[in-house]
Tab-separated table of C-alpha atoms in Angstrom:
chain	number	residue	atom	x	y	z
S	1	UNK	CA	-5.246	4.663	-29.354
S	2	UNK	CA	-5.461	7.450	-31.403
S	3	UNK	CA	-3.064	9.403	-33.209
S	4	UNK	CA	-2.385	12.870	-33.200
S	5	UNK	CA	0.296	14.089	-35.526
S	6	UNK	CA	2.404	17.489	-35.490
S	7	UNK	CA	4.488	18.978	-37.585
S	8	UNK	CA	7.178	19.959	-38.057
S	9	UNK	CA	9.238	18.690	-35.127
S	10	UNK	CA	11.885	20.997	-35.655
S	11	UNK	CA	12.262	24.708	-36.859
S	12	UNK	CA	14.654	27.218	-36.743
S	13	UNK	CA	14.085	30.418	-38.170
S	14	UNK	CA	15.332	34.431	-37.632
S	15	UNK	CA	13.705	36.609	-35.298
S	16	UNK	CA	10.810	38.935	-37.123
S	17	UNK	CA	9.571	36.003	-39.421
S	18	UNK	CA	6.237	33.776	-38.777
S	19	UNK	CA	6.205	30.107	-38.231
S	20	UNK	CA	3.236	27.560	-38.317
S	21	UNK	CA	2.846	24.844	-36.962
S	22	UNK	CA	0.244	21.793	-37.683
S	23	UNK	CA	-1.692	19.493	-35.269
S	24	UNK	CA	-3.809	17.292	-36.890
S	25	UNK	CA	-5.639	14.502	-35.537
S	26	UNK	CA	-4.603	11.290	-38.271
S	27	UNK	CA	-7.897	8.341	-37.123
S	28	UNK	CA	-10.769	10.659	-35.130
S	29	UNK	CA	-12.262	13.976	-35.299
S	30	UNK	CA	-11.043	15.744	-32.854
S	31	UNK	CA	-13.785	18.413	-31.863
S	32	UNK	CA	-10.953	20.456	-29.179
S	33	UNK	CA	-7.843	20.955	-29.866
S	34	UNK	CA	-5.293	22.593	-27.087
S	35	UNK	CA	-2.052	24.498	-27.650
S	36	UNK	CA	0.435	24.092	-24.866
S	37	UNK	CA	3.733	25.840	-24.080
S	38	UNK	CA	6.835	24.384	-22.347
S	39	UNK	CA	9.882	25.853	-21.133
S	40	UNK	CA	12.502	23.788	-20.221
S	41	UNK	CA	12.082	21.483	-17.053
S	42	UNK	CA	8.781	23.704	-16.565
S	43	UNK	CA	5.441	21.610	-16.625
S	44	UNK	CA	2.747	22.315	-19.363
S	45	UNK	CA	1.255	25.969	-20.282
S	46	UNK	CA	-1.966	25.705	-21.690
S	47	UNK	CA	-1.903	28.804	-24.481
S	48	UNK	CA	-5.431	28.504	-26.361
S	49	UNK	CA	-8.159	26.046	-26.712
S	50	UNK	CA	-9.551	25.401	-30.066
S	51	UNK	CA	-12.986	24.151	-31.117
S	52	UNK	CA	-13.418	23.598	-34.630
S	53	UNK	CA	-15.241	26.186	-36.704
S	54	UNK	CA	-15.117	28.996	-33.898
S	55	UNK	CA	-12.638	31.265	-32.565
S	56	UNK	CA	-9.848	30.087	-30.030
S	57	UNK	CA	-10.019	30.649	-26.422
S	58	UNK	CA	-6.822	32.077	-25.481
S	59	UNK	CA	-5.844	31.459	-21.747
S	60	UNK	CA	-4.639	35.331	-19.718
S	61	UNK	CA	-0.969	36.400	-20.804
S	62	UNK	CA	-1.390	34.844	-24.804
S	63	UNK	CA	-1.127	37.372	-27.091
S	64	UNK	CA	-4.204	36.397	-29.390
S	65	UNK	CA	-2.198	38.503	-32.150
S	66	UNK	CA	1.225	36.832	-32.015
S	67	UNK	CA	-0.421	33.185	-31.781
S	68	UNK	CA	-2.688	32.480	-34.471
S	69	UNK	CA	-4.612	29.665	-34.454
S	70	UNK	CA	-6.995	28.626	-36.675
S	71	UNK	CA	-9.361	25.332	-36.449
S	72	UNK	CA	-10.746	25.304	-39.983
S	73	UNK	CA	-11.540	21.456	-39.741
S	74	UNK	CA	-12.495	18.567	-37.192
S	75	UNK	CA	-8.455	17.002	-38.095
S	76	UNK	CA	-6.317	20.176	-38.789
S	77	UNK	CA	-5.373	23.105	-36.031
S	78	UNK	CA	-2.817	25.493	-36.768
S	79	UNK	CA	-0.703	27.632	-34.912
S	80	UNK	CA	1.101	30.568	-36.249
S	81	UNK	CA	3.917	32.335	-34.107
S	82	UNK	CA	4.483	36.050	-35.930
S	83	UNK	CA	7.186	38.008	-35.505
S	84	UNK	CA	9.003	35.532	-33.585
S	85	UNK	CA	11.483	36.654	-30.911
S	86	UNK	CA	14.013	34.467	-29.246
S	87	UNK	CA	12.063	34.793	-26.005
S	88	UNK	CA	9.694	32.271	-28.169
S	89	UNK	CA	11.825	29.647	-28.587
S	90	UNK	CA	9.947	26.628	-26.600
S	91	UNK	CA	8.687	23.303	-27.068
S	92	UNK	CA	5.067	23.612	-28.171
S	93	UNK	CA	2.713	20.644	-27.971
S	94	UNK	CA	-1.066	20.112	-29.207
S	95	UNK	CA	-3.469	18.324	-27.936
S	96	UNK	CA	-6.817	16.845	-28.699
S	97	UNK	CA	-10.035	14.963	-27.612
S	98	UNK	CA	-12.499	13.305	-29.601
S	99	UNK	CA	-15.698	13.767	-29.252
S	100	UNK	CA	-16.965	15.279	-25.026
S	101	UNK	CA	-14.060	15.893	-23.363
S	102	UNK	CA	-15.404	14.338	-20.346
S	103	UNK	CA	-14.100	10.936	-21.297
S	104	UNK	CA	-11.082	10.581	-20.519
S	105	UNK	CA	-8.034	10.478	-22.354
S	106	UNK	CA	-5.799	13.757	-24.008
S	107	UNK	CA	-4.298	12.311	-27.242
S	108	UNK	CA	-0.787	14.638	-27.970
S	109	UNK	CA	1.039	15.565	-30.744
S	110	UNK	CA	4.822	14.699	-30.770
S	111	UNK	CA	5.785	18.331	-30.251
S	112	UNK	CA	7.518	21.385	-32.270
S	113	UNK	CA	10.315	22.582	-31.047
S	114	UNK	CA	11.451	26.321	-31.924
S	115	UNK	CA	14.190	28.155	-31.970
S	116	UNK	CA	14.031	31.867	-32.892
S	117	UNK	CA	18.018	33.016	-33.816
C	1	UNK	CA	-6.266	29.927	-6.308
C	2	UNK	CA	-5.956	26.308	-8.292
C	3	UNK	CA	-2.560	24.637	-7.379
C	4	UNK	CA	-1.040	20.823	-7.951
C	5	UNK	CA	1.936	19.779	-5.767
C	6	UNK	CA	4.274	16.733	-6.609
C	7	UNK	CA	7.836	16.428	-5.819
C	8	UNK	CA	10.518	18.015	-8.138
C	9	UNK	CA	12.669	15.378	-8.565
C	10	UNK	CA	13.133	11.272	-6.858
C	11	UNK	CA	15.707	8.653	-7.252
C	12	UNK	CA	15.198	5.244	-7.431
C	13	UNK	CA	16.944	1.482	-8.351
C	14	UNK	CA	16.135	-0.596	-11.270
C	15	UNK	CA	14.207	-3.369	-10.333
C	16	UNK	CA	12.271	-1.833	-6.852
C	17	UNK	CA	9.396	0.342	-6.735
C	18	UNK	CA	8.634	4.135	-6.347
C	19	UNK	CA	5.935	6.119	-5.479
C	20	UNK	CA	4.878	9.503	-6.678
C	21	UNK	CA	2.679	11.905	-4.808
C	22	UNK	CA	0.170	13.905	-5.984
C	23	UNK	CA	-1.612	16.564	-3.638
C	24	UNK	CA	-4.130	19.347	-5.681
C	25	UNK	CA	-6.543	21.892	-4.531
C	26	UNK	CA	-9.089	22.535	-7.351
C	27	UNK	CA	-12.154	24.241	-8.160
C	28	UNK	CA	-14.446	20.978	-8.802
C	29	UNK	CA	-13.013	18.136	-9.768
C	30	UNK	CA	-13.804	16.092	-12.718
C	31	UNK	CA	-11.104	13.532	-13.242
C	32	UNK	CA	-7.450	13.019	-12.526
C	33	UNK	CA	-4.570	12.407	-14.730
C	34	UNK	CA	-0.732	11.014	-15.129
C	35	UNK	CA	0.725	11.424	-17.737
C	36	UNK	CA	4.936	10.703	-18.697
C	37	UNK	CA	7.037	12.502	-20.767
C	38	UNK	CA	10.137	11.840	-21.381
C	39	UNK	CA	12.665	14.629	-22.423
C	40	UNK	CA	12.300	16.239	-25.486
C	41	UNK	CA	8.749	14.441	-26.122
C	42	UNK	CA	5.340	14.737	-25.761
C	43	UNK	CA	3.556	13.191	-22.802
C	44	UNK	CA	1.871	10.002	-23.101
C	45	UNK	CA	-1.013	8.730	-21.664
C	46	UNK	CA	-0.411	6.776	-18.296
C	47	UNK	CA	-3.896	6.468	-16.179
C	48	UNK	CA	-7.210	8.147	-15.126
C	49	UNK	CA	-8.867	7.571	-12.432
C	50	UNK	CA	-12.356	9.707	-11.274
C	51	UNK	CA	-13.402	7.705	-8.584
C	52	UNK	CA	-11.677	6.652	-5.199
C	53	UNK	CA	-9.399	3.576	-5.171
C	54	UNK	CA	-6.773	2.524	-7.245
C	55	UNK	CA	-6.114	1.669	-11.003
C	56	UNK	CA	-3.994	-1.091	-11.789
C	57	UNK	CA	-1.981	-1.044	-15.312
C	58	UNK	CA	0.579	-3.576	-15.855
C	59	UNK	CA	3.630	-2.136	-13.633
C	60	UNK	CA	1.276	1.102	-13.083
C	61	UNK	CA	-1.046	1.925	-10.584
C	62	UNK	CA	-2.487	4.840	-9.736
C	63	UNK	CA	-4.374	5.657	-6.650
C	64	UNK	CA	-6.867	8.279	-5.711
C	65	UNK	CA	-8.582	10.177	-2.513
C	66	UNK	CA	-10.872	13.107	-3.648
C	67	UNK	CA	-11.524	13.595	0.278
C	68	UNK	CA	-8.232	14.244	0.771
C	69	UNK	CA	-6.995	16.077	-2.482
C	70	UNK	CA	-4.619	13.035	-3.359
C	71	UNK	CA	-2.932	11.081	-5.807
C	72	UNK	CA	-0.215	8.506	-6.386
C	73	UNK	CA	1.123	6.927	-8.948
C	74	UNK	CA	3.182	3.769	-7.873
C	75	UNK	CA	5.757	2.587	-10.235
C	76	UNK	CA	7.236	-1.564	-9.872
C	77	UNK	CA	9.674	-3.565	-10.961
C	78	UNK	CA	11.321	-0.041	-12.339
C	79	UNK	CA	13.011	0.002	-15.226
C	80	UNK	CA	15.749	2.077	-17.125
C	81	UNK	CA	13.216	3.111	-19.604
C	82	UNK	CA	11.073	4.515	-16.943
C	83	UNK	CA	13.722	7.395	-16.325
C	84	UNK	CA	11.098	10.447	-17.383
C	85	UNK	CA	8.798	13.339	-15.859
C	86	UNK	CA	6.069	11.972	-14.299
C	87	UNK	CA	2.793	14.808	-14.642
C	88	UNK	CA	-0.100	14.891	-12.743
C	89	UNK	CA	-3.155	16.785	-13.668
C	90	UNK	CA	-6.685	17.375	-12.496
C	91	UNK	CA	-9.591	18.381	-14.689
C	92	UNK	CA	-11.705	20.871	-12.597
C	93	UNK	CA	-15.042	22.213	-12.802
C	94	UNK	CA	-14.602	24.319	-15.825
C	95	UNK	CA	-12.821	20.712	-17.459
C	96	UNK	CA	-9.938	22.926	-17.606
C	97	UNK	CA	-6.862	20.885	-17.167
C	98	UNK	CA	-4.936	21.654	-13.814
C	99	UNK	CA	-0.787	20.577	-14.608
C	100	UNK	CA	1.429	20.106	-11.630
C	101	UNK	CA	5.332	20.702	-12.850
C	102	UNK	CA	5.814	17.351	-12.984
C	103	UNK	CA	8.202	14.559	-11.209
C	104	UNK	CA	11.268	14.076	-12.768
C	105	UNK	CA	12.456	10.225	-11.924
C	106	UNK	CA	15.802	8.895	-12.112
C	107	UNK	CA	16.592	5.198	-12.052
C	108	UNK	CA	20.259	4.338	-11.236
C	109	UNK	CA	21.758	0.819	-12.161
């Protein structure tokens, strides 16, 4: 199937920096990417969805400001947590589809996890 | 409002079979999912299914009712490795992704 790759897997930083995180999609062009949220033993939060070229849709509740996300190709989404806090510390997941998302299957990255000190 | 139901948490033995319930209550409904996801990962693709009936996969099956809001995913010949969070989720109307919280499973010896 395809591969979806995210990185990094791990980061720690202090609270007031920024952090980004990549999702890129490694063997297909993955027109929608999704940014997820997950709190621990808490299902899936969808945060933003991101088509490539355009602005992200951010679901209600996302700060738009603090979570930057930027879709400047069909393989590469970003997300940038500013001025992290420790209440941002979470495991945060993307996800894409190739092609109309009507087919089928959500390909996911392996996850970042953060932790704000 | 949109809202997925499974159970929080189930037990079972290596070797026998489980079964995991799905109810939902969606705006339109354009596809079902199951995903796993074990702790500290990403989920991973388990089945589909769009239609009424039920999808066989290996030791996976999943089974649908779109009459009745309903889903299961039915788990044989368990093993250890299968100790994970089971997630259901329904694509509505919108093809917004609907996630339930998810089944955690635990297999005992």
């Amino acid at each position: 199937g395809a591969v979806v790759s995210q990185h990094p897997s791990w980061v720690i930083c202090k609270s007031g920096t920024s952090v980004k995180i990549e999702c890129r999609s490694l063997d297909f062009q993955a027109t929608t990417m999704f940014w997820y949220r997950q709190f621990p033993k808490q299902s899936l939060m969808l945060m933003a969805t991101s088509n490539e070229g355009s602005k992200a849709t951010y679901e209600q509740g996302v700060e738009k400001d603090k979570f930057l996300i930027n879709h400047a190709s069909l393989t590469l989404s970003t997300l940038t947590v500013t001025s992290a806090h420790p209440e941002d510390s979470s495991f945060y997941i993307c996800s894409a589809t190739e092609g109309h998302w009507d087919t089928g299957e959500l390909f996911f990255g392996e996850g970042s996890r953060l932790t704000v000190l | 409002g949109q809202n997925i139901d499974q159970p929080t948490e189930m037990t079972a033995t290596e070797g026998a079979i489980v079964q995991i319930n799905c109810t939902y209550q969606t705006s339109g409904f354009n596809g079902l999912f199951w995903y796993q996801q074990h702790a500290g990962e990403a989920p991973t693709f388990l089945s589909y299914n769009v239609l009424d009936g039920l999808e066989e996969k290996g030791r996976f099956s999943s089974f649908l009712s779109r009459s009745k809001g309903y889903s299961y995913l039915l788990l044989k010949e368990l093993q250890m490795k299968d100790s994970a969070s089971y997630l259901c989720a329904v694509r509505d109307s919108n093809y917004q992704l609907i996630w339930g919280a998810g089944t955690k499973l635990i297999i005992k010896p």
